[in-house]
CSV table of C-alpha atoms and ligand atoms in Angstrom, one decimal:
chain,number,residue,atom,x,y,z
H,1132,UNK,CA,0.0,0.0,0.0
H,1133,UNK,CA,1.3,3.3,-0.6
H,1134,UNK,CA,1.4,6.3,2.1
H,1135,UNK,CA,2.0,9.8,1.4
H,1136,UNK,CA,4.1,12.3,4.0
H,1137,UNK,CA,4.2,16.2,3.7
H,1138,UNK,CA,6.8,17.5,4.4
H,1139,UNK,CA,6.8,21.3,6.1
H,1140,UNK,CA,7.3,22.9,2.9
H,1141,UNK,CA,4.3,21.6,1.7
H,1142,UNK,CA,6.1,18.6,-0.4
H,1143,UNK,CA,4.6,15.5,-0.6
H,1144,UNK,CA,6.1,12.1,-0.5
H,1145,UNK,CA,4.6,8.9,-1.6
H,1146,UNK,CA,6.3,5.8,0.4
H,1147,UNK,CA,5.7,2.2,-0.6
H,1148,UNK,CA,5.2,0.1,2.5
H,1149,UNK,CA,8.4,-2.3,2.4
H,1150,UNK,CA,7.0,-6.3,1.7
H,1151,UNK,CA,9.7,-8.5,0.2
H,1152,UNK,CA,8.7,-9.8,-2.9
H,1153,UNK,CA,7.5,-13.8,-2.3
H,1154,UNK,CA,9.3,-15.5,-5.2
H,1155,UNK,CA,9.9,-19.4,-5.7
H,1156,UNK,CA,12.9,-20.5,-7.0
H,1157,UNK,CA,13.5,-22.5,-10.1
H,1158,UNK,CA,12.8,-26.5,-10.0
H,1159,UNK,CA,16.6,-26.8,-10.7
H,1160,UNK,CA,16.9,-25.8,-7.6
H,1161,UNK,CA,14.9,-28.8,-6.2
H,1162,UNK,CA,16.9,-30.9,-3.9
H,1163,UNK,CA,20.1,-28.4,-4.0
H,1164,UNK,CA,20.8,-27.5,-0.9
H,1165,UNK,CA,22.8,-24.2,0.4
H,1166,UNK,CA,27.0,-26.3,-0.1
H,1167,UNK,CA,27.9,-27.7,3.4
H,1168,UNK,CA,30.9,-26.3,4.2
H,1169,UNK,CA,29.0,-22.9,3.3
H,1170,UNK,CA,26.4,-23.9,6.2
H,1171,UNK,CA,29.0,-24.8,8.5
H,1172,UNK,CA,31.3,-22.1,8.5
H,1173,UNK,CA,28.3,-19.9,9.8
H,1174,UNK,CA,27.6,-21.9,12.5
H,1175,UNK,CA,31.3,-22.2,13.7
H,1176,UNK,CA,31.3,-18.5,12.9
H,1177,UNK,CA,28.4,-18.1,15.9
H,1178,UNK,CA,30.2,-20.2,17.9
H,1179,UNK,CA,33.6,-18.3,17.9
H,1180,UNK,CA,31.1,-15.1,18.6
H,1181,UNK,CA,29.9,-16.8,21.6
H,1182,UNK,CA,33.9,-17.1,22.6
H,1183,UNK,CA,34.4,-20.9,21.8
H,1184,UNK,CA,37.8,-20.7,19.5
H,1185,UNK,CA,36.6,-23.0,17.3
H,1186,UNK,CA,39.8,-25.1,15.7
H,1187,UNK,CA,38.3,-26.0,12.0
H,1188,UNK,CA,40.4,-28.8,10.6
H,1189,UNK,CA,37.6,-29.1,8.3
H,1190,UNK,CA,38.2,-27.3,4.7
H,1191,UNK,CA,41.2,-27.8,2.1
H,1192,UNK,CA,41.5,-24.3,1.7
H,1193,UNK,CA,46.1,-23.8,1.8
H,1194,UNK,CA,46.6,-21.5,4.7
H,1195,UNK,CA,50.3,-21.3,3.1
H,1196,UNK,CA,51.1,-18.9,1.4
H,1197,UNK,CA,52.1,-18.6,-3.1
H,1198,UNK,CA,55.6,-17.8,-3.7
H,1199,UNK,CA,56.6,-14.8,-3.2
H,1200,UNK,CA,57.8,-14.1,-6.8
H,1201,UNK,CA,53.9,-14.8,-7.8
H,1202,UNK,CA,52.7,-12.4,-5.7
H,1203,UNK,CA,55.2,-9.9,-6.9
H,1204,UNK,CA,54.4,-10.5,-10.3
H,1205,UNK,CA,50.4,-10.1,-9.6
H,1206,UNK,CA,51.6,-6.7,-7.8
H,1207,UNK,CA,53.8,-5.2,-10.8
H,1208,UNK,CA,51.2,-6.2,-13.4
H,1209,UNK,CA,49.0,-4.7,-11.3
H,1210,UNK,CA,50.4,-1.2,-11.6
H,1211,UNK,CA,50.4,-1.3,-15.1
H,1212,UNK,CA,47.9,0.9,-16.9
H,1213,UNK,CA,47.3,-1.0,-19.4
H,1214,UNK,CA,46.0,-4.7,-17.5
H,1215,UNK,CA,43.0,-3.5,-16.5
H,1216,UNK,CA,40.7,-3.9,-19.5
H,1217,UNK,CA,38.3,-7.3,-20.5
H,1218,UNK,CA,40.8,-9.9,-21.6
H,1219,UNK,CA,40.4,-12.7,-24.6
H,1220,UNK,CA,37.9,-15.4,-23.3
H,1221,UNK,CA,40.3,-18.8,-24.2
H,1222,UNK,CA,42.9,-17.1,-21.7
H,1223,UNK,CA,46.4,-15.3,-22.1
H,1224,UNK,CA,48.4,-16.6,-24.1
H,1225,UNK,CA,50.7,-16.5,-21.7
H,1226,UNK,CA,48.9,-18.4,-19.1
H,1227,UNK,CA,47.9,-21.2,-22.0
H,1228,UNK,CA,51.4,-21.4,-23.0
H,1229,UNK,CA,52.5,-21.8,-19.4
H,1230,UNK,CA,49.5,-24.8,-18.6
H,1231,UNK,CA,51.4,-26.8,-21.7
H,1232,UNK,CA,54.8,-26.1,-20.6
H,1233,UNK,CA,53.2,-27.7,-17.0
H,1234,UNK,CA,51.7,-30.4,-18.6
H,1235,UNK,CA,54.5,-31.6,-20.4
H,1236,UNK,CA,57.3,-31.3,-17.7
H,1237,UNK,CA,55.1,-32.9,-14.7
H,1238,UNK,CA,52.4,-35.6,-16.8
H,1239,UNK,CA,54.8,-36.0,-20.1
H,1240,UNK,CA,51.2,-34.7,-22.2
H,1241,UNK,CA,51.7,-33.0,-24.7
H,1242,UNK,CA,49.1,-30.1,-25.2
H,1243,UNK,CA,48.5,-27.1,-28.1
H,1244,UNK,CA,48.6,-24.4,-25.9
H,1245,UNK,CA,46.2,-22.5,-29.1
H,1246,UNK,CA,43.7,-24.8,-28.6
H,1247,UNK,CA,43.7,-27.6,-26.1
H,1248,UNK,CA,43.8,-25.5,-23.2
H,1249,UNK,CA,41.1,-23.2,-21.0
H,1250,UNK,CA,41.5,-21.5,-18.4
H,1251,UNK,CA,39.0,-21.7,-15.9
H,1252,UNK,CA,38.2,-19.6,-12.4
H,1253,UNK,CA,39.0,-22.9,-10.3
H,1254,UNK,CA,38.0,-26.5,-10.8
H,1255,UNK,CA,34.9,-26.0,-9.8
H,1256,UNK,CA,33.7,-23.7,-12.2
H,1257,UNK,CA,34.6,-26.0,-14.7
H,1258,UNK,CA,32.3,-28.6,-13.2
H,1259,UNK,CA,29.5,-26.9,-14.0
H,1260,UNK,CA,30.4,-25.4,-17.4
H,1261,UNK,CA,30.9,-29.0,-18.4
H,1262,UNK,CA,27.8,-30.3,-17.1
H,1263,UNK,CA,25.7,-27.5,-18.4
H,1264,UNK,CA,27.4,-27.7,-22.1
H,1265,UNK,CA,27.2,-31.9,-22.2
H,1266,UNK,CA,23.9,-32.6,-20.5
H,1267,UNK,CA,20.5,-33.1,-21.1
H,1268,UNK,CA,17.2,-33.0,-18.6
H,1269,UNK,CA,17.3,-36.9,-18.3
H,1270,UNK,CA,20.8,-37.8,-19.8
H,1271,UNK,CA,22.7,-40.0,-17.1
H,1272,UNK,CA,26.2,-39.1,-16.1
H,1273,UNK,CA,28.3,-41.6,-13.6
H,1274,UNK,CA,29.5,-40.0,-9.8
H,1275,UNK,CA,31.8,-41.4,-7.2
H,1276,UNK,CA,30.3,-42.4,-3.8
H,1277,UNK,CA,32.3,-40.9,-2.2
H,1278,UNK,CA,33.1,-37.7,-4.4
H,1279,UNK,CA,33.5,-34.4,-4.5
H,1280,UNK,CA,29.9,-33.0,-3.6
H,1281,UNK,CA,30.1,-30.1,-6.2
H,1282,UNK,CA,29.5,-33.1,-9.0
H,1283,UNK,CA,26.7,-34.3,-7.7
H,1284,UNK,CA,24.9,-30.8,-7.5
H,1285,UNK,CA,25.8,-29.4,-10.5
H,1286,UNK,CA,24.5,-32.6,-12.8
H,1287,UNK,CA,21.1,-32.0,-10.6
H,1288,UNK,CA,21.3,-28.6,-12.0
H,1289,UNK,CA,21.9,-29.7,-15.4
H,1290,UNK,CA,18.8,-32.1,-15.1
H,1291,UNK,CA,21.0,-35.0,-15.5
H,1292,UNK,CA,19.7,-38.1,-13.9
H,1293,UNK,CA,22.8,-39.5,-11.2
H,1294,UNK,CA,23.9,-42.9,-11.2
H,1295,UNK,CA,26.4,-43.3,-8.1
H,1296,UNK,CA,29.5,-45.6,-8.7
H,1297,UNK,CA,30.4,-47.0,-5.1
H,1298,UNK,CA,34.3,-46.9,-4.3
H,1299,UNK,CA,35.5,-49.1,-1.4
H,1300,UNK,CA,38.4,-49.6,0.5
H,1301,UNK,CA,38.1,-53.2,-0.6
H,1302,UNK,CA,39.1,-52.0,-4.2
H,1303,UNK,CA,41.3,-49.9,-3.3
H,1304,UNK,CA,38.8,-46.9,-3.9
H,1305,UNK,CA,39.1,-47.5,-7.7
H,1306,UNK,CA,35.9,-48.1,-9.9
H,1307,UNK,CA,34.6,-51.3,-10.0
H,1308,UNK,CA,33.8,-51.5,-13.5
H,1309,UNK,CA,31.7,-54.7,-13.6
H,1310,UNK,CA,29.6,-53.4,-10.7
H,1311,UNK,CA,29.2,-50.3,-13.0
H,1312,UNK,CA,28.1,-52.7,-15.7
H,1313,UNK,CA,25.9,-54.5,-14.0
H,1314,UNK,CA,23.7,-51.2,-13.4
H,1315,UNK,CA,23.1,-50.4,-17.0
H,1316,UNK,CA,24.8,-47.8,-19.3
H,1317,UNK,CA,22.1,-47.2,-21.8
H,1318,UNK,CA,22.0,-43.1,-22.0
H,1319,UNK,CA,25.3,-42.7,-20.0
H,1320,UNK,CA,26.8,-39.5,-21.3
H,1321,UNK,CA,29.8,-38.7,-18.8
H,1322,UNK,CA,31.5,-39.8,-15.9
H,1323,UNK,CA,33.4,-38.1,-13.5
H,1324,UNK,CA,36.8,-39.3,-12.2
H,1325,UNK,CA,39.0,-38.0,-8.9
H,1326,UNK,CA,42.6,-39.4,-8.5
H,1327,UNK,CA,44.2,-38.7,-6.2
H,1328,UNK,CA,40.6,-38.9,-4.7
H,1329,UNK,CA,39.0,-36.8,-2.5
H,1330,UNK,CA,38.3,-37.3,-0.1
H,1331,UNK,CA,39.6,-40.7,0.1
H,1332,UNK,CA,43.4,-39.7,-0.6
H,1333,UNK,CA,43.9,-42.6,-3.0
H,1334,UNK,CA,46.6,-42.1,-5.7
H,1335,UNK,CA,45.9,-43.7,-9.5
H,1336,UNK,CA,48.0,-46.5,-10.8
H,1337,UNK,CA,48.2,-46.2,-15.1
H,1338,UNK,CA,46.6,-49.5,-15.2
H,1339,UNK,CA,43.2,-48.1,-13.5
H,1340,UNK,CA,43.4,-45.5,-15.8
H,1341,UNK,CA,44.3,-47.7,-18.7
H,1342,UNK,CA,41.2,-49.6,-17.6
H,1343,UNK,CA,38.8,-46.0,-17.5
H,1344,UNK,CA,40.0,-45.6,-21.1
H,1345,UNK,CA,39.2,-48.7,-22.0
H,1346,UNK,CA,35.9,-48.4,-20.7
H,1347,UNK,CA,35.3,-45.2,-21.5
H,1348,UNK,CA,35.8,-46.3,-25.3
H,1349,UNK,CA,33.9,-49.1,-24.7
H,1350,UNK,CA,30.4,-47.1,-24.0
H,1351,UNK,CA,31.2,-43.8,-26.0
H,1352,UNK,CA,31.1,-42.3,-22.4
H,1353,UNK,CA,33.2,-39.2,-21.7
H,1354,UNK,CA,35.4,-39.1,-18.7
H,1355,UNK,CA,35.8,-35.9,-16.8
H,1356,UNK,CA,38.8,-36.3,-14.8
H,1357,UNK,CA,39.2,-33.7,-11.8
H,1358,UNK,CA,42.4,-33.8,-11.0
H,1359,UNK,CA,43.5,-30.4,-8.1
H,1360,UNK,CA,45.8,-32.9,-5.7
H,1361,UNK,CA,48.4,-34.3,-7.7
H,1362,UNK,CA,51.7,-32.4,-6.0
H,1363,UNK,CA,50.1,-33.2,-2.9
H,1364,UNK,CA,52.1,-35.7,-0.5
H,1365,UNK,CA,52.7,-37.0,-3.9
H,1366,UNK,CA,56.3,-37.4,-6.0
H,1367,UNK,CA,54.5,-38.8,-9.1
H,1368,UNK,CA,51.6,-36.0,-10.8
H,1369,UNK,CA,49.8,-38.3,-12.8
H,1370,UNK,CA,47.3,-36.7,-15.8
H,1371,UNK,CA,44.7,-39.4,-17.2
H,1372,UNK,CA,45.8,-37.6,-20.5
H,1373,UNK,CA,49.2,-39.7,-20.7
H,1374,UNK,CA,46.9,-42.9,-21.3
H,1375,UNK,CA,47.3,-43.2,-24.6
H,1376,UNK,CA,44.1,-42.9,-27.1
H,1377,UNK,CA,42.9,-41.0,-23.5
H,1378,UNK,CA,42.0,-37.7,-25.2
H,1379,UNK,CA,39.2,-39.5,-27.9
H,1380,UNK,CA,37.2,-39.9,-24.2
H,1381,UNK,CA,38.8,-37.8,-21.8
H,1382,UNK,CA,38.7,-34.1,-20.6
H,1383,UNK,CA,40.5,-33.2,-17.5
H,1384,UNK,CA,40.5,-30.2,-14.7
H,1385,UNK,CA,43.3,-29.2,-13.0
H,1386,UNK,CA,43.7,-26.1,-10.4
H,1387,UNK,CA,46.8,-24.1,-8.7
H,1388,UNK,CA,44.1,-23.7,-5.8
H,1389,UNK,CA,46.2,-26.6,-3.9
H,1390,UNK,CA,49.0,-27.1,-5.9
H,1391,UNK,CA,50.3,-23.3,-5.8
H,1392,UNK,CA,48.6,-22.6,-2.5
H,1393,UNK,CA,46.1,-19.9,-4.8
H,1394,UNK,CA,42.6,-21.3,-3.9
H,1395,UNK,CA,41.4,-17.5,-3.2
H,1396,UNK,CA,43.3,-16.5,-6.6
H,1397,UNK,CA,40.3,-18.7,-8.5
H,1398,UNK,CA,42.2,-20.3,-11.5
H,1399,UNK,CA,42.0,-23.9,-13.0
H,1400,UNK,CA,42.0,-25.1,-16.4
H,1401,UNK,CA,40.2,-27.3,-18.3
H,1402,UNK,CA,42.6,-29.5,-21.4
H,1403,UNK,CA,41.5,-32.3,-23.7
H,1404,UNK,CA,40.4,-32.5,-27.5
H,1405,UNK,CA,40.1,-28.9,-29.3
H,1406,UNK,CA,36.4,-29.7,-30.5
H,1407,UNK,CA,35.6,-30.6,-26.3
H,1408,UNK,CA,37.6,-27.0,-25.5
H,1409,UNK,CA,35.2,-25.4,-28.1
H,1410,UNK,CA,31.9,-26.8,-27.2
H,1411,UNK,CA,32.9,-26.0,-22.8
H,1412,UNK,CA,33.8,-22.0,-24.6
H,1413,UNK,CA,30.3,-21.8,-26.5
H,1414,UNK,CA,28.8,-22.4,-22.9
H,1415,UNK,CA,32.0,-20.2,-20.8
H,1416,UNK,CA,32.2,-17.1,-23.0
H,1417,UNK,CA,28.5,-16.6,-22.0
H,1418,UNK,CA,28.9,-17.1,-18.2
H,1419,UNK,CA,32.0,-14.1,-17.9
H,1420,UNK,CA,34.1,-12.5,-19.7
H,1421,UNK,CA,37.9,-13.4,-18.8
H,1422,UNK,CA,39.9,-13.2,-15.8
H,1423,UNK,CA,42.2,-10.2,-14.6
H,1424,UNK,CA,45.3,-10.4,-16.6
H,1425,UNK,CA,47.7,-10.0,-13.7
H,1426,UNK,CA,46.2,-13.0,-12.3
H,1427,UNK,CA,46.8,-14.9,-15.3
H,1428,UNK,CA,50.3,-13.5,-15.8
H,1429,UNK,CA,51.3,-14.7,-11.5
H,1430,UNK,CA,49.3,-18.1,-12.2
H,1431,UNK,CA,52.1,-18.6,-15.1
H,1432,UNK,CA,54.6,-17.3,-12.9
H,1433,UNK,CA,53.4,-20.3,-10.5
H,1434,UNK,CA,53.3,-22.6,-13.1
H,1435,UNK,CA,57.2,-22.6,-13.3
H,1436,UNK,CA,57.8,-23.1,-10.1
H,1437,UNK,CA,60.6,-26.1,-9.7
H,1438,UNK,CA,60.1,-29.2,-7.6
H,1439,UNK,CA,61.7,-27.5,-4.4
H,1440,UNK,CA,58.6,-25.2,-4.0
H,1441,UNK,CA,56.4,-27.9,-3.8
H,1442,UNK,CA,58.8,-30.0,-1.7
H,1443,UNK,CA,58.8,-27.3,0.7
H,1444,UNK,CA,55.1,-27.2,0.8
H,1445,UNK,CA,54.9,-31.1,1.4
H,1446,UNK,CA,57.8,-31.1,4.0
H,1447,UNK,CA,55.0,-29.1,6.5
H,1448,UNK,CA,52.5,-31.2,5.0
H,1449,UNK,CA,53.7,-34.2,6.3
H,1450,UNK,CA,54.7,-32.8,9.9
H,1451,UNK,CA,51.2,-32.0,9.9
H,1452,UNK,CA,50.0,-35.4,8.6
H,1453,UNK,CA,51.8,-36.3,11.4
H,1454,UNK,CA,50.4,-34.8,14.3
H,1455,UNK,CA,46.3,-35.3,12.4
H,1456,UNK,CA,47.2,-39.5,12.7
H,1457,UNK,CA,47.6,-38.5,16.1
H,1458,UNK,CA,44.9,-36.9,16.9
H,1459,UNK,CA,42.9,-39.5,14.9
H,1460,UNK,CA,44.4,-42.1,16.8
H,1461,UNK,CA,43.2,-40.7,20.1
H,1462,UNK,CA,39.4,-40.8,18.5
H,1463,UNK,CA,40.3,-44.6,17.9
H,1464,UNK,CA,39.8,-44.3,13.9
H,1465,UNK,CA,41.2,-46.3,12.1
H,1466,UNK,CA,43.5,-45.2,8.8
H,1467,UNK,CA,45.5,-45.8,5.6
H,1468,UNK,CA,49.0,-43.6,5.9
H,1469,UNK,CA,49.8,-43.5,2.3
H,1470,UNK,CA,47.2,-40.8,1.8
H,1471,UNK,CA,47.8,-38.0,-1.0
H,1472,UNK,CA,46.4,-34.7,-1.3
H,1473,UNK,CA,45.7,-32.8,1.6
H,1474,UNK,CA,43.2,-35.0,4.3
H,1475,UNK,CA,43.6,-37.5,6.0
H,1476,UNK,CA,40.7,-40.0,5.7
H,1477,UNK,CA,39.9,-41.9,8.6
H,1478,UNK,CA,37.0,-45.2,9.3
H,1479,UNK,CA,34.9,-43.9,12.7
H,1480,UNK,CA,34.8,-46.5,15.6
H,1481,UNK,CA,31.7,-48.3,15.7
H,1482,UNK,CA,30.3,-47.0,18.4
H,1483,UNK,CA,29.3,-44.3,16.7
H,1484,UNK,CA,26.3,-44.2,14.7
H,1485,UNK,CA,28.2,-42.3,11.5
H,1486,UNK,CA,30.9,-39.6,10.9
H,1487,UNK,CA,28.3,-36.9,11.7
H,1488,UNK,CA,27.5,-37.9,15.6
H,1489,UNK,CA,31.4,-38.2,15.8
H,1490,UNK,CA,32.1,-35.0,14.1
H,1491,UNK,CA,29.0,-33.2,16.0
H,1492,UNK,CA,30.8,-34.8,19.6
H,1493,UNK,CA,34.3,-33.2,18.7
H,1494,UNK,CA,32.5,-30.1,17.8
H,1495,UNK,CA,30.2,-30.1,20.8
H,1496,UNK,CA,33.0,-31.2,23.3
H,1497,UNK,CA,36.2,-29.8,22.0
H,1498,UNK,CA,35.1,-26.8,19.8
H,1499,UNK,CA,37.1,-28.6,17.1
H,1500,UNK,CA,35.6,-29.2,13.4
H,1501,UNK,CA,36.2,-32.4,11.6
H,1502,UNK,CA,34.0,-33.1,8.7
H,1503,UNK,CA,31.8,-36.0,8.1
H,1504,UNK,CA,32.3,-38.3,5.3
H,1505,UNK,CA,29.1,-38.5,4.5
H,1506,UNK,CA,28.9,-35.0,2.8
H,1507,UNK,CA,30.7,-37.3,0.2
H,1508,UNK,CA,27.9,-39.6,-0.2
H,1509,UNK,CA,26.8,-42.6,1.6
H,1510,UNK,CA,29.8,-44.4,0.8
H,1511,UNK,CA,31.5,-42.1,3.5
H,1512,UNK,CA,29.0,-42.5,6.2
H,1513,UNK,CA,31.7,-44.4,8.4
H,1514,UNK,CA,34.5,-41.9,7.8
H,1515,UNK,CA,35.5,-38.5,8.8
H,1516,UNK,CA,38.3,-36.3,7.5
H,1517,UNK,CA,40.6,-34.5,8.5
H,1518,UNK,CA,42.3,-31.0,6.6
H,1519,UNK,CA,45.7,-30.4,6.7
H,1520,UNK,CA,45.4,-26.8,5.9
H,1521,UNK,CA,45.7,-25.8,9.4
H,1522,UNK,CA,49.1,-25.4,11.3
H,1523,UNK,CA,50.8,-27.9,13.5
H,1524,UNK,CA,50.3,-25.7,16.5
H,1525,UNK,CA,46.0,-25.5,16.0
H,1526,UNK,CA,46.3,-29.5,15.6
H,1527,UNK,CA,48.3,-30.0,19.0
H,1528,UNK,CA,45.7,-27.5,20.5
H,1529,UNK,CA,43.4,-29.3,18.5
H,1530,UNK,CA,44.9,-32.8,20.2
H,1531,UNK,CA,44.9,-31.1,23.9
H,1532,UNK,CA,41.5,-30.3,23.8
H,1533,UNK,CA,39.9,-33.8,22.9
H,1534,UNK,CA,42.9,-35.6,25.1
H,1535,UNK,CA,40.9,-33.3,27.9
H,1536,UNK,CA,37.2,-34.6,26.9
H,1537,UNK,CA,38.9,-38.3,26.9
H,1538,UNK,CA,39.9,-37.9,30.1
H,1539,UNK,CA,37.1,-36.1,32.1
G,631,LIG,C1,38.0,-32.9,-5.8
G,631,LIG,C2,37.9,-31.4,-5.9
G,631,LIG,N1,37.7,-30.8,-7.1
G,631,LIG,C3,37.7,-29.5,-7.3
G,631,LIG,C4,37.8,-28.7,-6.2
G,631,LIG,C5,37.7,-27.2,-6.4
G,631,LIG,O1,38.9,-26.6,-6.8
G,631,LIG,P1,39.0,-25.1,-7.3
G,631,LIG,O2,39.5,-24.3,-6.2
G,631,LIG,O3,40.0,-25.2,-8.4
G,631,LIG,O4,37.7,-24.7,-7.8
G,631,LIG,C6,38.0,-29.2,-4.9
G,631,LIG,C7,38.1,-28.2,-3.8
G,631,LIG,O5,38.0,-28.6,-2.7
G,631,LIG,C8,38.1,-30.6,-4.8
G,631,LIG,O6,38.3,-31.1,-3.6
């Protein structure tokens, strides 16, 4: 309803009586909740209001720092007049140029930097543009249980209909390809693939990739391999692209966000088969329009870093790997030590109902965050993990704490 004030003057004012707009939200949206972690840090965020110090060894979000010649290139590009404006949608071709030189000195894949090669804001972008360019309402597209929850969430949003491959410790959290049979492939499109897996911190082997090829071929299905932990507690990157004949059936991610300790900075890349780089742009070039060029010029800068920088980085890593078997150890969990990327993955004890009541007791108790494996999918319901992005002092505090809650 509107109201109208005078003012002294004489002027009058019409008001609109404030009433939010009701609106419902698209059926895409069915079923897609508000991202976990996104929930989460809010309510650890009231918690440290209400003074509890929360210790979240939750997210994989590097608390190290880039190197500092990244950073210094960012600045002086920066300060140029001339980086500010739009920039070409496939990338710099500086920053392309740098992802092949990468590519070829860590996997031994050979890449045209002109066209087999996009740079993306982060992995997780990517996730979607792929789903949203490849994917019908109704096509069917293959997700690990556990995975990465972004795949699951933005096939929903596509409309595609999800057909959950278990992974189990008994198979060394690889694909279990006849169990995959077994479920029907009529209508499968694409399949998503994690190694080293998260949240499982199992590394490939080129025979389970040789198999996925082989598969892949097999079904005319199209592998989308995520791939943001390999130079994590890991001497031996591995790309699914060094299979050979992978690149008739495969596309993969990749991401400094871990790697390069950048995952504020935003910037992946998506490589594979021009024609699969083409059909990803058509969808791409209408969600933005480029990154900031003196992102693009540090992220090549990062891209030559030699192996001591990441050495370095997975020297503190594995003090802190350390100290998280440790404090997992206290909790009675049970777990596998040659774990890449940057969790540790841990089976609960079984007297608790699932990772959540264990992860709500630590929480509740200790006023220490540990995530669930469950967020991962069902197939994670037993496990909770643990994020090394948090430094060796927070985990011994961390350690002190639930040693206290033992004890009392
Ligand atoms: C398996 C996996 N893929 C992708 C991402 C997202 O990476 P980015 O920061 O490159 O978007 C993550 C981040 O946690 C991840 O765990």
């Amino acid at each position: 309803m509107n109201t109208a004030n005078t003012l002294k003057d004489g002027t009058v004012i019409q008001s609109v009586d404030s009433a939010l707009l009701a609106m419902n939200t698209s059926s895409r949206l069915e079923g897609i909740g508000e991202y976990y972690f996104s929930e989460k840090l809010r309510e650890i965020d009231e918690l440290n209001k209400a003074g509890k110090k929360v210790i979240n060894l939750g997210i994989g979000s590097p608390d190290l720092p880039p190197h500092p010649e990244v950073i210094r290139v960012l600045h002086e590009e920066a300060l140029k007049p001339n980086t500010h404006a739009y920039q070409n949608y496939k990338g710099s071709p500086v920053l392309r140029n740098a992802i092949a030189a990468w590519y070829q000195k860590w996997y031994a894949v050979n890449l045209d930097p002109a066209s087999e090669i996009l740079p993306l804001m982060g992995s997780k972008e990517g996730i979607m543009h792929i789903c949203m360019t490849y994917l019908n309402p109704g096509d069917k597209i293959l997700i690990p249980n556990p995975g990465y929850p972004t795949y699951r969430s933005a096939a929903k949003i596509a409309g595609a209909e999800l057909i959950e491959y278990k992974l189990t410790k008994t198979n060394n959290w690889f694909p279990d390809f006849e169990e995959i049979g077994r479920g029907g492939l009529d209508g499968v499109k694409l399949m998503f693939v994690n190694y080293p897996h998260m949240p499982t911190g199992q590394l490939p082997t080129e025979e389970m990739f040789t198999a996925l090829v082989t598969f892949a071929k097999a079904h005319g299905i199209l592998l989308v391999h995520d791939n943001p932990y390999s130079f994590i507690l890991n001497d031996q990157p591995l790309s699914l692209l060094k299979i050979p004949g992978a690149k008739d059936v495969t596309i993969e991610l990749n991401s400094l966000s871990k790697s390069h300790n950048m995952a504020g900075w935003r910037i992946g890349m998506l490589v594979g088969a021009a024609e699969r780089i083409n059909e990803v742009l058509r969808f791409k070039t209408n969600m933005d329009s480029g990154m900031f060029l003196p992102v693009q010029l540090a992220a090549a800068k990062a891209l030559q870093m030699e192996k001591q920088f990441h050495d370095e980085v997975n020297s503190i890593y594995k003090i802190r790997r350390r100290k998280v078997f440790e404090l997992l150890t206290l909790l009675k969990c049970d777990f596998d030590q040659q774990q890449a990327g940057m969790f540790v993955w841990a089976m609960i004890p079984k007297i608790y109902k699932d990772g959540f009541a264990l992860s709500d007791k630590v929480l509740r108790e200790s006023n220490v965050f540990i995530t669930p494996g469950g967020i991962f999918g069902s197939a994670g319901n037993e496990y909770v993990r643990v994020s090394l992005c948090s430094t060796e002092d927070n985990i011994h505090q961390a350690i002190t704490r639930i040693k206290q809650n033992i004890t009392n």
